[in-house]
Amino acid sequence: MQDNLSTTFAALADPTRRAMLAKLSQGEANVSDLAQPFLKEMSLPAVTKHLKVLEKAGLITKTREAQWRPCKINAEALKDAADWMEQYRVFWEESFDRLDEYLKTVTGNKKKKGKTNVRKK
Amino acid sequence: MQDNLSTTFAALADPTRRAMLAKLSQGEANVSDLAQPFLKEMSLPAVTKHLKVLEKAGLITKTREAQWRPCKINAEALKDAADWMEQYRVFWEESFDRLDEYLKTVTGNKKKKGKTNVRKK
DNA sequence: TTGTTAATTAACTACTTAGTTAAGTATAAG
DNA sequence: CTTATACTTAACTAAGTAGTTAATTAACAA
């Protein structure tokens, strides 16, 4: 994968992995703890792989404790993703009227929707 | 893809697509406008595919204007992703000391980690 | 009608991802 | 030493993703 942000988003693009993060947000857990809700749907090696994806994305840290592998969340990696999203907040939070105003200021005057506007060449 | 959130994150897990959203955050643009920065790296059909991914994720809307396809951002789809992230904010915003405190309260006390534990090979 | 521009579709290839089963490693416990 | 537990690695498969080139559609322009 090319860049950090892409790796982070890709890691989040799976409900199993998001559920694992949710669990870890309540504290440390071993691999088998994390696996337990999913063992009807997938095997333990599949779980190991999901954890590896989270680990490579820097979203969790796995340590050693005898034969257990306690994992903890490392949400700093989420910060970059959240920061990236932040720049789009205006698009879903502002009212449509104000968004329209904003677009006019950054684009000059488009928004008429006549056929001559979108034409660039 | 299974669920909306997964589709959204997957769509964002690509720098080309994120750059297209960034461009669209400044106003409408046609496919060829969006393609222009990438035509050294990829073909137009590849761009079409990226846009289709964004469209299926609900992140953009493509309309028709003669032979052009003006696209606009539709960041409401980002809101769900941002809301999901919001629940983890505490993990990167709180000071390390307070986070550590918090983790202790939810996990009991683990963390002994003496050298006799990690014996390897 | 002929040609040009804008964009999509089709068919294909290479790579990645998500899962599997079976075998292996490491630690603890009897 | 043997066995059980916790987890990983290896080898494989099926499906999905990202790109290609070539052909096609649609609207406009001459």
PDB file of C-alpha atoms (C1' of nucleotides) in Angstrom:
ATOM      1  CA  MET A   1       0.000   0.000   0.000  1.00  0.00           C
ATOM      2  CA  GLN A   2       1.250   3.387  -0.942  1.00  0.00           C
ATOM      3  CA  ASP A   3       0.818   5.782   1.991  1.00  0.00           C
ATOM      4  CA  ASN A   4      -0.146   5.784   5.657  1.00  0.00           C
ATOM      5  CA  LEU A   5      -3.566   7.259   5.163  1.00  0.00           C
ATOM      6  CA  SER A   6      -4.469   4.661   2.549  1.00  0.00           C
ATOM      7  CA  THR A   7      -3.265   1.877   4.833  1.00  0.00           C
ATOM      8  CA  THR A   8      -5.338   3.244   7.691  1.00  0.00           C
ATOM      9  CA  PHE A   9      -8.522   3.597   5.660  1.00  0.00           C
ATOM     10  CA  ALA A  10      -8.043   0.155   4.129  1.00  0.00           C
ATOM     11  CA  ALA A  11      -7.676  -1.348   7.591  1.00  0.00           C
ATOM     12  CA  LEU A  12     -10.920   0.325   8.658  1.00  0.00           C
ATOM     13  CA  ALA A  13     -12.778  -0.911   5.590  1.00  0.00           C
ATOM     14  CA  ASP A  14     -13.790  -4.154   7.244  1.00  0.00           C
ATOM     15  CA  PRO A  15     -16.473  -4.697   9.893  1.00  0.00           C
ATOM     16  CA  THR A  16     -14.508  -7.438  11.645  1.00  0.00           C
ATOM     17  CA  ARG A  17     -11.530  -5.174  12.117  1.00  0.00           C
ATOM     18  CA  ARG A  18     -13.695  -2.276  13.261  1.00  0.00           C
ATOM     19  CA  ALA A  19     -15.348  -4.552  15.797  1.00  0.00           C
ATOM     20  CA  MET A  20     -11.926  -5.565  17.067  1.00  0.00           C
ATOM     21  CA  LEU A  21     -10.988  -1.938  17.544  1.00  0.00           C
ATOM     22  CA  ALA A  22     -14.261  -1.350  19.361  1.00  0.00           C
ATOM     23  CA  LYS A  23     -13.448  -4.193  21.722  1.00  0.00           C
ATOM     24  CA  LEU A  24      -9.931  -2.897  22.252  1.00  0.00           C
ATOM     25  CA  SER A  25     -11.274   0.553  23.035  1.00  0.00           C
ATOM     26  CA  GLN A  26     -12.513  -0.983  26.275  1.00  0.00           C
ATOM     27  CA  GLY A  27      -9.076  -2.240  27.215  1.00  0.00           C
ATOM     28  CA  GLU A  28      -6.459  -4.810  26.356  1.00  0.00           C
ATOM     29  CA  ALA A  29      -7.480  -8.182  24.991  1.00  0.00           C
ATOM     30  CA  ASN A  30      -5.730 -11.329  23.852  1.00  0.00           C
ATOM     31  CA  VAL A  31      -6.040 -12.732  20.368  1.00  0.00           C
ATOM     32  CA  SER A  32      -8.501 -15.379  21.513  1.00  0.00           C
ATOM     33  CA  ASP A  33     -10.628 -12.777  23.307  1.00  0.00           C
ATOM     34  CA  LEU A  34     -10.783 -10.784  20.120  1.00  0.00           C
ATOM     35  CA  ALA A  35     -11.459 -13.876  18.058  1.00  0.00           C
ATOM     36  CA  GLN A  36     -14.299 -15.209  20.199  1.00  0.00           C
ATOM     37  CA  PRO A  37     -17.188 -13.256  18.586  1.00  0.00           C
ATOM     38  CA  PHE A  38     -16.085 -14.336  15.115  1.00  0.00           C
ATOM     39  CA  LEU A  39     -15.248 -17.994  15.480  1.00  0.00           C
ATOM     40  CA  LYS A  40     -18.619 -19.039  14.065  1.00  0.00           C
ATOM     41  CA  GLU A  41     -17.846 -17.065  10.942  1.00  0.00           C
ATOM     42  CA  MET A  42     -14.131 -17.564  10.472  1.00  0.00           C
ATOM     43  CA  SER A  43     -11.111 -19.506  11.657  1.00  0.00           C
ATOM     44  CA  LEU A  44      -8.428 -18.376  14.062  1.00  0.00           C
ATOM     45  CA  PRO A  45      -5.809 -17.886  11.332  1.00  0.00           C
ATOM     46  CA  ALA A  46      -8.245 -15.495   9.667  1.00  0.00           C
ATOM     47  CA  VAL A  47      -8.375 -13.524  12.898  1.00  0.00           C
ATOM     48  CA  THR A  48      -4.579 -13.482  13.082  1.00  0.00           C
ATOM     49  CA  LYS A  49      -4.541 -11.964   9.619  1.00  0.00           C
ATOM     50  CA  HIS A  50      -7.027  -9.256  10.509  1.00  0.00           C
ATOM     51  CA  LEU A  51      -4.927  -8.355  13.524  1.00  0.00           C
ATOM     52  CA  LYS A  52      -1.855  -8.195  11.336  1.00  0.00           C
ATOM     53  CA  VAL A  53      -3.614  -5.698   9.089  1.00  0.00           C
ATOM     54  CA  LEU A  54      -4.505  -3.558  12.103  1.00  0.00           C
ATOM     55  CA  GLU A  55      -0.967  -3.855  13.401  1.00  0.00           C
ATOM     56  CA  LYS A  56       0.633  -2.841  10.107  1.00  0.00           C
ATOM     57  CA  ALA A  57      -1.676   0.147   9.983  1.00  0.00           C
ATOM     58  CA  GLY A  58      -0.350   1.083  13.418  1.00  0.00           C
ATOM     59  CA  LEU A  59      -3.835   0.879  14.895  1.00  0.00           C
ATOM     60  CA  ILE A  60      -2.946  -1.743  17.480  1.00  0.00           C
ATOM     61  CA  THR A  61       0.135  -2.958  19.295  1.00  0.00           C
ATOM     62  CA  LYS A  62       0.628  -6.612  20.084  1.00  0.00           C
ATOM     63  CA  THR A  63       2.872  -7.649  22.964  1.00  0.00           C
ATOM     64  CA  ARG A  64       3.867 -10.968  24.562  1.00  0.00           C
ATOM     65  CA  GLU A  65       2.722 -12.365  27.855  1.00  0.00           C
ATOM     66  CA  ALA A  66       3.602 -16.070  28.138  1.00  0.00           C
ATOM     67  CA  GLN A  67       1.620 -17.769  25.392  1.00  0.00           C
ATOM     68  CA  TRP A  68      -0.823 -14.911  25.149  1.00  0.00           C
ATOM     69  CA  ARG A  69      -0.621 -11.892  22.879  1.00  0.00           C
ATOM     70  CA  PRO A  70      -2.247  -8.947  24.613  1.00  0.00           C
ATOM     71  CA  CYS A  71      -3.269  -6.304  22.106  1.00  0.00           C
ATOM     72  CA  LYS A  72      -3.942  -2.672  22.794  1.00  0.00           C
ATOM     73  CA  ILE A  73      -5.440   0.033  20.682  1.00  0.00           C
ATOM     74  CA  ASN A  74      -3.155   2.712  19.345  1.00  0.00           C
ATOM     75  CA  ALA A  75      -5.567   5.309  18.096  1.00  0.00           C
ATOM     76  CA  GLU A  76      -2.973   7.945  17.265  1.00  0.00           C
ATOM     77  CA  ALA A  77      -3.009   6.334  13.833  1.00  0.00           C
ATOM     78  CA  LEU A  78      -6.676   7.290  13.600  1.00  0.00           C
ATOM     79  CA  LYS A  79      -5.852  10.918  14.192  1.00  0.00           C
ATOM     80  CA  ASP A  80      -4.443  11.452  10.716  1.00  0.00           C
ATOM     81  CA  ALA A  81      -7.538   9.941   9.180  1.00  0.00           C
ATOM     82  CA  ALA A  82      -9.773  12.086  11.369  1.00  0.00           C
ATOM     83  CA  ASP A  83      -7.745  15.170  10.501  1.00  0.00           C
ATOM     84  CA  TRP A  84      -8.127  14.394   6.811  1.00  0.00           C
ATOM     85  CA  MET A  85     -11.892  14.137   7.234  1.00  0.00           C
ATOM     86  CA  GLU A  86     -12.022  17.326   9.189  1.00  0.00           C
ATOM     87  CA  GLN A  87     -11.535  19.380   6.031  1.00  0.00           C
ATOM     88  CA  TYR A  88     -14.844  18.064   4.694  1.00  0.00           C
ATOM     89  CA  ARG A  89     -16.857  18.703   7.812  1.00  0.00           C
ATOM     90  CA  VAL A  90     -18.188  21.933   6.332  1.00  0.00           C
ATOM     91  CA  PHE A  91     -19.864  19.918   3.595  1.00  0.00           C
ATOM     92  CA  TRP A  92     -22.101  17.980   5.914  1.00  0.00           C
ATOM     93  CA  GLU A  93     -22.468  20.406   8.795  1.00  0.00           C
ATOM     94  CA  GLU A  94     -23.245  23.700   7.150  1.00  0.00           C
ATOM     95  CA  SER A  95     -26.737  24.357   5.924  1.00  0.00           C
ATOM     96  CA  PHE A  96     -27.214  24.016   2.210  1.00  0.00           C
ATOM     97  CA  ASP A  97     -27.580  27.754   1.796  1.00  0.00           C
ATOM     98  CA  ARG A  98     -24.353  28.476   3.555  1.00  0.00           C
ATOM     99  CA  LEU A  99     -22.581  25.717   1.669  1.00  0.00           C
ATOM    100  CA  ASP A 100     -23.777  27.255  -1.537  1.00  0.00           C
ATOM    101  CA  GLU A 101     -22.378  30.597  -0.420  1.00  0.00           C
ATOM    102  CA  TYR A 102     -19.078  28.976   0.408  1.00  0.00           C
ATOM    103  CA  LEU A 103     -18.845  27.310  -2.957  1.00  0.00           C
ATOM    104  CA  LYS A 104     -19.467  30.587  -4.694  1.00  0.00           C
ATOM    105  CA  THR A 105     -16.581  32.200  -2.835  1.00  0.00           C
ATOM    106  CA  VAL A 106     -14.070  29.492  -3.713  1.00  0.00           C
ATOM    107  CA  THR A 107     -15.084  28.812  -7.269  1.00  0.00           C
ATOM    108  CA  GLY A 108     -15.969  32.219  -8.592  1.00  0.00           C
ATOM    109  CA  ASN A 109     -19.487  32.073  -9.889  1.00  0.00           C
ATOM    110  CA  LYS A 110     -20.444  28.684 -11.058  1.00  0.00           C
ATOM    111  CA  LYS A 111     -23.642  27.098  -9.915  1.00  0.00           C
ATOM    112  CA  LYS A 112     -25.783  28.504 -12.659  1.00  0.00           C
ATOM    113  CA  LYS A 113     -25.918  25.172 -14.343  1.00  0.00           C
ATOM    114  CA  GLY A 114     -26.111  26.645 -17.805  1.00  0.00           C
ATOM    115  CA  LYS A 115     -24.402  24.574 -20.422  1.00  0.00           C
ATOM    116  CA  THR A 116     -21.596  27.045 -20.885  1.00  0.00           C
ATOM    117  CA  ASN A 117     -20.312  26.824 -17.313  1.00  0.00           C
ATOM    118  CA  VAL A 118     -18.806  23.421 -17.095  1.00  0.00           C
ATOM    119  CA  ARG A 119     -17.150  23.603 -20.358  1.00  0.00           C
ATOM    120  CA  LYS A 120     -13.495  24.202 -19.982  1.00  0.00           C
ATOM    121  CA  LYS A 121     -11.115  23.295 -22.738  1.00  0.00           C
TER     122      LYS A 121
ATOM    123  CA  MET B   1     -18.816  -4.923  -0.072  1.00  0.00           C
ATOM    124  CA  GLN B   2     -20.740  -5.661   3.034  1.00  0.00           C
ATOM    125  CA  ASP B   3     -21.850  -2.395   4.647  1.00  0.00           C
ATOM    126  CA  ASN B   4     -21.888   1.321   3.955  1.00  0.00           C
ATOM    127  CA  LEU B   5     -19.094   2.181   6.326  1.00  0.00           C
ATOM    128  CA  SER B   6     -16.815  -0.415   4.774  1.00  0.00           C
ATOM    129  CA  THR B   7     -17.606   0.872   1.304  1.00  0.00           C
ATOM    130  CA  THR B   8     -16.843   4.430   2.372  1.00  0.00           C
ATOM    131  CA  PHE B   9     -13.527   3.577   4.012  1.00  0.00           C
ATOM    132  CA  ALA B  10     -12.517   1.420   1.055  1.00  0.00           C
ATOM    133  CA  ALA B  11     -13.256   4.287  -1.311  1.00  0.00           C
ATOM    134  CA  LEU B  12     -11.060   6.568   0.778  1.00  0.00           C
ATOM    135  CA  ALA B  13      -8.199   4.071   0.871  1.00  0.00           C
ATOM    136  CA  ASP B  14      -6.688   5.380  -2.341  1.00  0.00           C
ATOM    137  CA  PRO B  15      -4.714   8.599  -2.838  1.00  0.00           C
ATOM    138  CA  THR B  16      -6.072   9.164  -6.327  1.00  0.00           C
ATOM    139  CA  ARG B  17      -9.636   9.076  -5.075  1.00  0.00           C
ATOM    140  CA  ARG B  18      -8.839  11.306  -2.113  1.00  0.00           C
ATOM    141  CA  ALA B  19      -7.236  13.805  -4.473  1.00  0.00           C
ATOM    142  CA  MET B  20     -10.377  13.752  -6.601  1.00  0.00           C
ATOM    143  CA  LEU B  21     -12.495  14.530  -3.564  1.00  0.00           C
ATOM    144  CA  ALA B  22     -10.127  17.348  -2.650  1.00  0.00           C
ATOM    145  CA  LYS B  23     -10.548  18.819  -6.100  1.00  0.00           C
ATOM    146  CA  LEU B  24     -14.311  18.439  -5.916  1.00  0.00           C
ATOM    147  CA  SER B  25     -14.361  20.163  -2.553  1.00  0.00           C
ATOM    148  CA  GLN B  26     -13.553  23.324  -4.496  1.00  0.00           C
ATOM    149  CA  GLY B  27     -16.530  22.923  -6.779  1.00  0.00           C
ATOM    150  CA  GLU B  28     -17.914  20.861  -9.615  1.00  0.00           C
ATOM    151  CA  ALA B  29     -15.565  19.326 -12.151  1.00  0.00           C
ATOM    152  CA  ASN B  30     -15.911  17.161 -15.244  1.00  0.00           C
ATOM    153  CA  VAL B  31     -14.316  13.768 -15.583  1.00  0.00           C
ATOM    154  CA  SER B  32     -11.519  15.159 -17.740  1.00  0.00           C
ATOM    155  CA  ASP B  33     -10.834  17.942 -15.241  1.00  0.00           C
ATOM    156  CA  LEU B  34     -10.536  15.357 -12.521  1.00  0.00           C
ATOM    157  CA  ALA B  35      -8.436  13.126 -14.735  1.00  0.00           C
ATOM    158  CA  GLN B  36      -5.952  15.771 -15.801  1.00  0.00           C
ATOM    159  CA  PRO B  37      -3.509  15.504 -12.847  1.00  0.00           C
ATOM    160  CA  PHE B  38      -3.316  11.733 -13.267  1.00  0.00           C
ATOM    161  CA  LEU B  39      -3.029  11.208 -16.998  1.00  0.00           C
ATOM    162  CA  LYS B  40       0.731  10.730 -16.758  1.00  0.00           C
ATOM    163  CA  GLU B  41       0.164   7.908 -14.320  1.00  0.00           C
ATOM    164  CA  MET B  42      -2.974   6.251 -15.605  1.00  0.00           C
ATOM    165  CA  SER B  43      -5.424   6.089 -18.454  1.00  0.00           C
ATOM    166  CA  LEU B  44      -8.851   7.693 -18.691  1.00  0.00           C
ATOM    167  CA  PRO B  45     -10.712   4.407 -18.190  1.00  0.00           C
ATOM    168  CA  ALA B  46      -8.822   3.978 -14.940  1.00  0.00           C
ATOM    169  CA  VAL B  47     -10.112   7.394 -13.864  1.00  0.00           C
ATOM    170  CA  THR B  48     -13.642   6.398 -14.816  1.00  0.00           C
ATOM    171  CA  LYS B  49     -13.298   3.398 -12.534  1.00  0.00           C
ATOM    172  CA  HIS B  50     -12.091   5.464  -9.610  1.00  0.00           C
ATOM    173  CA  LEU B  51     -15.043   7.778 -10.044  1.00  0.00           C
ATOM    174  CA  LYS B  52     -17.366   4.814 -10.114  1.00  0.00           C
ATOM    175  CA  VAL B  53     -15.967   3.681  -6.769  1.00  0.00           C
ATOM    176  CA  LEU B  54     -16.592   7.126  -5.304  1.00  0.00           C
ATOM    177  CA  GLU B  55     -20.064   7.199  -6.793  1.00  0.00           C
ATOM    178  CA  LYS B  56     -21.022   3.786  -5.425  1.00  0.00           C
ATOM    179  CA  ALA B  57     -19.809   4.907  -2.011  1.00  0.00           C
ATOM    180  CA  GLY B  58     -22.161   7.878  -2.337  1.00  0.00           C
ATOM    181  CA  LEU B  59     -19.266  10.308  -2.040  1.00  0.00           C
ATOM    182  CA  ILE B  60     -19.895  11.994  -5.365  1.00  0.00           C
ATOM    183  CA  THR B  61     -22.796  12.527  -7.731  1.00  0.00           C
ATOM    184  CA  LYS B  62     -22.299  12.471 -11.462  1.00  0.00           C
ATOM    185  CA  THR B  63     -24.746  14.287 -13.731  1.00  0.00           C
ATOM    186  CA  ARG B  64     -25.020  14.880 -17.474  1.00  0.00           C
ATOM    187  CA  GLU B  65     -24.354  18.075 -19.355  1.00  0.00           C
ATOM    188  CA  ALA B  66     -24.086  17.417 -23.092  1.00  0.00           C
ATOM    189  CA  GLN B  67     -21.038  15.204 -23.511  1.00  0.00           C
ATOM    190  CA  TRP B  68     -19.641  16.226 -20.143  1.00  0.00           C
ATOM    191  CA  ARG B  69     -20.218  14.567 -16.784  1.00  0.00           C
ATOM    192  CA  PRO B  70     -20.049  17.225 -14.093  1.00  0.00           C
ATOM    193  CA  CYS B  71     -19.318  15.655 -10.717  1.00  0.00           C
ATOM    194  CA  LYS B  72     -19.990  17.120  -7.333  1.00  0.00           C
ATOM    195  CA  ILE B  73     -18.967  16.076  -3.883  1.00  0.00           C
ATOM    196  CA  ASN B  74     -21.562  14.583  -1.623  1.00  0.00           C
ATOM    197  CA  ALA B  75     -19.849  14.595   1.732  1.00  0.00           C
ATOM    198  CA  GLU B  76     -22.841  13.468   3.764  1.00  0.00           C
ATOM    199  CA  ALA B  77     -21.473   9.988   3.130  1.00  0.00           C
ATOM    200  CA  LEU B  78     -18.348  11.063   5.001  1.00  0.00           C
ATOM    201  CA  LYS B  79     -20.375  11.968   8.036  1.00  0.00           C
ATOM    202  CA  ASP B  80     -20.983   8.372   9.048  1.00  0.00           C
ATOM    203  CA  ALA B  81     -17.284   7.635   8.808  1.00  0.00           C
ATOM    204  CA  ALA B  82     -16.455  10.737  10.824  1.00  0.00           C
ATOM    205  CA  ASP B  83     -19.053   9.810  13.423  1.00  0.00           C
ATOM    206  CA  TRP B  84     -17.543   6.358  13.708  1.00  0.00           C
ATOM    207  CA  MET B  85     -14.113   7.879  14.308  1.00  0.00           C
ATOM    208  CA  GLU B  86     -15.461  10.290  16.841  1.00  0.00           C
ATOM    209  CA  GLN B  87     -15.768   7.546  19.450  1.00  0.00           C
ATOM    210  CA  TYR B  88     -11.986   7.079  19.370  1.00  0.00           C
ATOM    211  CA  ARG B  89     -11.109  10.729  19.708  1.00  0.00           C
ATOM    212  CA  VAL B  90     -10.480  10.305  23.433  1.00  0.00           C
ATOM    213  CA  PHE B  91      -7.620   7.932  22.610  1.00  0.00           C
ATOM    214  CA  TRP B  92      -5.578  10.458  20.744  1.00  0.00           C
ATOM    215  CA  GLU B  93      -6.694  13.661  22.458  1.00  0.00           C
ATOM    216  CA  GLU B  94      -6.345  12.814  26.122  1.00  0.00           C
ATOM    217  CA  SER B  95      -2.915  13.163  27.666  1.00  0.00           C
ATOM    218  CA  PHE B  96      -0.948   9.943  27.975  1.00  0.00           C
ATOM    219  CA  ASP B  97      -1.236  10.006  31.748  1.00  0.00           C
ATOM    220  CA  ARG B  98      -4.984  10.276  31.703  1.00  0.00           C
ATOM    221  CA  LEU B  99      -5.289   7.615  29.012  1.00  0.00           C
ATOM    222  CA  ASP B 100      -3.122   5.315  31.065  1.00  0.00           C
ATOM    223  CA  GLU B 101      -5.344   5.936  34.061  1.00  0.00           C
ATOM    224  CA  TYR B 102      -8.380   5.177  32.007  1.00  0.00           C
ATOM    225  CA  LEU B 103      -6.951   1.930  30.696  1.00  0.00           C
ATOM    226  CA  LYS B 104      -6.047   0.788  34.193  1.00  0.00           C
ATOM    227  CA  THR B 105      -9.612   1.285  35.330  1.00  0.00           C
ATOM    228  CA  VAL B 106     -11.026  -0.858  32.564  1.00  0.00           C
ATOM    229  CA  THR B 107      -8.421  -3.634  32.481  1.00  0.00           C
ATOM    230  CA  GLY B 108      -7.476  -4.160  36.109  1.00  0.00           C
ATOM    231  CA  ASN B 109      -3.654  -4.245  36.499  1.00  0.00           C
ATOM    232  CA  LYS B 110      -1.739  -6.207  33.941  1.00  0.00           C
ATOM    233  CA  LYS B 111       1.598  -5.007  32.646  1.00  0.00           C
ATOM    234  CA  LYS B 112       4.223  -6.772  34.728  1.00  0.00           C
ATOM    235  CA  LYS B 113       6.417  -7.759  31.803  1.00  0.00           C
ATOM    236  CA  GLY B 114       9.577  -8.948  33.634  1.00  0.00           C
ATOM    237  CA  LYS B 115      12.309 -10.654  31.567  1.00  0.00           C
ATOM    238  CA  THR B 116      11.361 -14.131  32.731  1.00  0.00           C
ATOM    239  CA  ASN B 117       8.140 -13.795  30.834  1.00  0.00           C
ATOM    240  CA  VAL B 118       9.499 -13.321  27.386  1.00  0.00           C
ATOM    241  CA  ARG B 119      11.944 -16.201  27.223  1.00  0.00           C
ATOM    242  CA  LYS B 120      12.476 -16.928  23.569  1.00  0.00           C
ATOM    243  CA  LYS B 121      13.992 -19.982  21.866  1.00  0.00           C
TER     244      LYS B 121
ATOM    245  C1'  DT C   1     -22.111  13.474 -43.556  1.00  0.00           C
ATOM    246  C1'  DT C   2     -17.773  13.397 -41.428  1.00  0.00           C
ATOM    247  C1'  DG C   3     -14.979  14.227 -37.782  1.00  0.00           C
ATOM    248  C1'  DT C   4     -13.887  15.558 -32.886  1.00  0.00           C
ATOM    249  C1'  DT C   5     -14.395  15.581 -28.023  1.00  0.00           C
ATOM    250  C1'  DA C   6     -15.878  13.419 -23.692  1.00  0.00           C
ATOM    251  C1'  DA C   7     -16.522   9.547 -21.493  1.00  0.00           C
ATOM    252  C1'  DT C   8     -17.839   4.598 -20.971  1.00  0.00           C
ATOM    253  C1'  DT C   9     -17.708  -0.404 -21.806  1.00  0.00           C
ATOM    254  C1'  DA C  10     -15.517  -4.781 -22.819  1.00  0.00           C
ATOM    255  C1'  DA C  11     -12.067  -7.985 -22.398  1.00  0.00           C
ATOM    256  C1'  DC C  12      -8.123  -9.066 -20.467  1.00  0.00           C
ATOM    257  C1'  DT C  13      -3.942  -9.353 -17.011  1.00  0.00           C
ATOM    258  C1'  DA C  14      -1.487  -8.826 -12.697  1.00  0.00           C
ATOM    259  C1'  DC C  15      -1.802  -8.258  -7.996  1.00  0.00           C
ATOM    260  C1'  DT C  16      -4.053  -8.217  -3.526  1.00  0.00           C
ATOM    261  C1'  DT C  17      -7.285  -9.746  -0.144  1.00  0.00           C
ATOM    262  C1'  DA C  18      -9.829 -12.837   2.671  1.00  0.00           C
ATOM    263  C1'  DG C  19     -10.616 -16.992   3.615  1.00  0.00           C
ATOM    264  C1'  DT C  20      -9.414 -22.124   4.129  1.00  0.00           C
ATOM    265  C1'  DT C  21      -6.856 -26.507   6.306  1.00  0.00           C
ATOM    266  C1'  DA C  22      -2.823 -28.498   8.085  1.00  0.00           C
ATOM    267  C1'  DA C  23       1.362 -28.135  10.320  1.00  0.00           C
ATOM    268  C1'  DG C  24       4.478 -25.728  13.479  1.00  0.00           C
ATOM    269  C1'  DT C  25       6.167 -22.887  17.577  1.00  0.00           C
ATOM    270  C1'  DA C  26       6.199 -21.456  22.304  1.00  0.00           C
ATOM    271  C1'  DT C  27       4.767 -21.585  26.933  1.00  0.00           C
ATOM    272  C1'  DA C  28       2.646 -23.818  30.779  1.00  0.00           C
ATOM    273  C1'  DA C  29       1.029 -27.666  33.367  1.00  0.00           C
ATOM    274  C1'  DG C  30       0.755 -32.683  34.732  1.00  0.00           C
TER     275       DG C  30
ATOM    276  C1'  DC D   1       8.546 -36.165  28.832  1.00  0.00           C
ATOM    277  C1'  DT D   2       3.979 -35.543  27.308  1.00  0.00           C
ATOM    278  C1'  DT D   3       0.081 -33.022  26.492  1.00  0.00           C
ATOM    279  C1'  DA D   4      -2.767 -28.877  26.275  1.00  0.00           C
ATOM    280  C1'  DT D   5      -3.284 -24.038  25.175  1.00  0.00           C
ATOM    281  C1'  DA D   6      -2.509 -19.919  22.445  1.00  0.00           C
ATOM    282  C1'  DC D   7      -1.228 -18.383  18.502  1.00  0.00           C
ATOM    283  C1'  DT D   8       1.381 -18.228  13.895  1.00  0.00           C
ATOM    284  C1'  DT D   9       3.008 -19.825   9.440  1.00  0.00           C
ATOM    285  C1'  DA D  10       2.616 -22.135   5.034  1.00  0.00           C
ATOM    286  C1'  DA D  11       0.360 -23.304   1.092  1.00  0.00           C
ATOM    287  C1'  DC D  12      -3.421 -22.932  -1.388  1.00  0.00           C
ATOM    288  C1'  DT D  13      -7.990 -21.018  -3.561  1.00  0.00           C
ATOM    289  C1'  DA D  14     -11.606 -17.819  -4.804  1.00  0.00           C
ATOM    290  C1'  DA D  15     -12.882 -13.379  -5.430  1.00  0.00           C
ATOM    291  C1'  DG D  16     -11.990  -8.560  -5.727  1.00  0.00           C
ATOM    292  C1'  DT D  17      -9.171  -4.504  -7.286  1.00  0.00           C
ATOM    293  C1'  DA D  18      -6.484  -1.641 -10.338  1.00  0.00           C
ATOM    294  C1'  DG D  19      -4.705  -1.174 -14.282  1.00  0.00           C
ATOM    295  C1'  DT D  20      -4.263  -1.863 -19.555  1.00  0.00           C
ATOM    296  C1'  DT D  21      -5.762  -1.338 -24.817  1.00  0.00           C
ATOM    297  C1'  DA D  22      -9.323  -1.323 -28.158  1.00  0.00           C
ATOM    298  C1'  DA D  23     -13.865  -0.499 -29.371  1.00  0.00           C
ATOM    299  C1'  DT D  24     -18.189   2.031 -28.575  1.00  0.00           C
ATOM    300  C1'  DT D  25     -21.577   5.646 -27.469  1.00  0.00           C
ATOM    301  C1'  DA D  26     -23.188  10.294 -27.380  1.00  0.00           C
ATOM    302  C1'  DA D  27     -23.186  15.075 -28.295  1.00  0.00           C
ATOM    303  C1'  DC D  28     -21.518  18.694 -30.864  1.00  0.00           C
ATOM    304  C1'  DA D  29     -19.093  21.123 -34.827  1.00  0.00           C
ATOM    305  C1'  DA D  30     -17.827  21.753 -39.715  1.00  0.00           C
TER     306       DA D  30
END
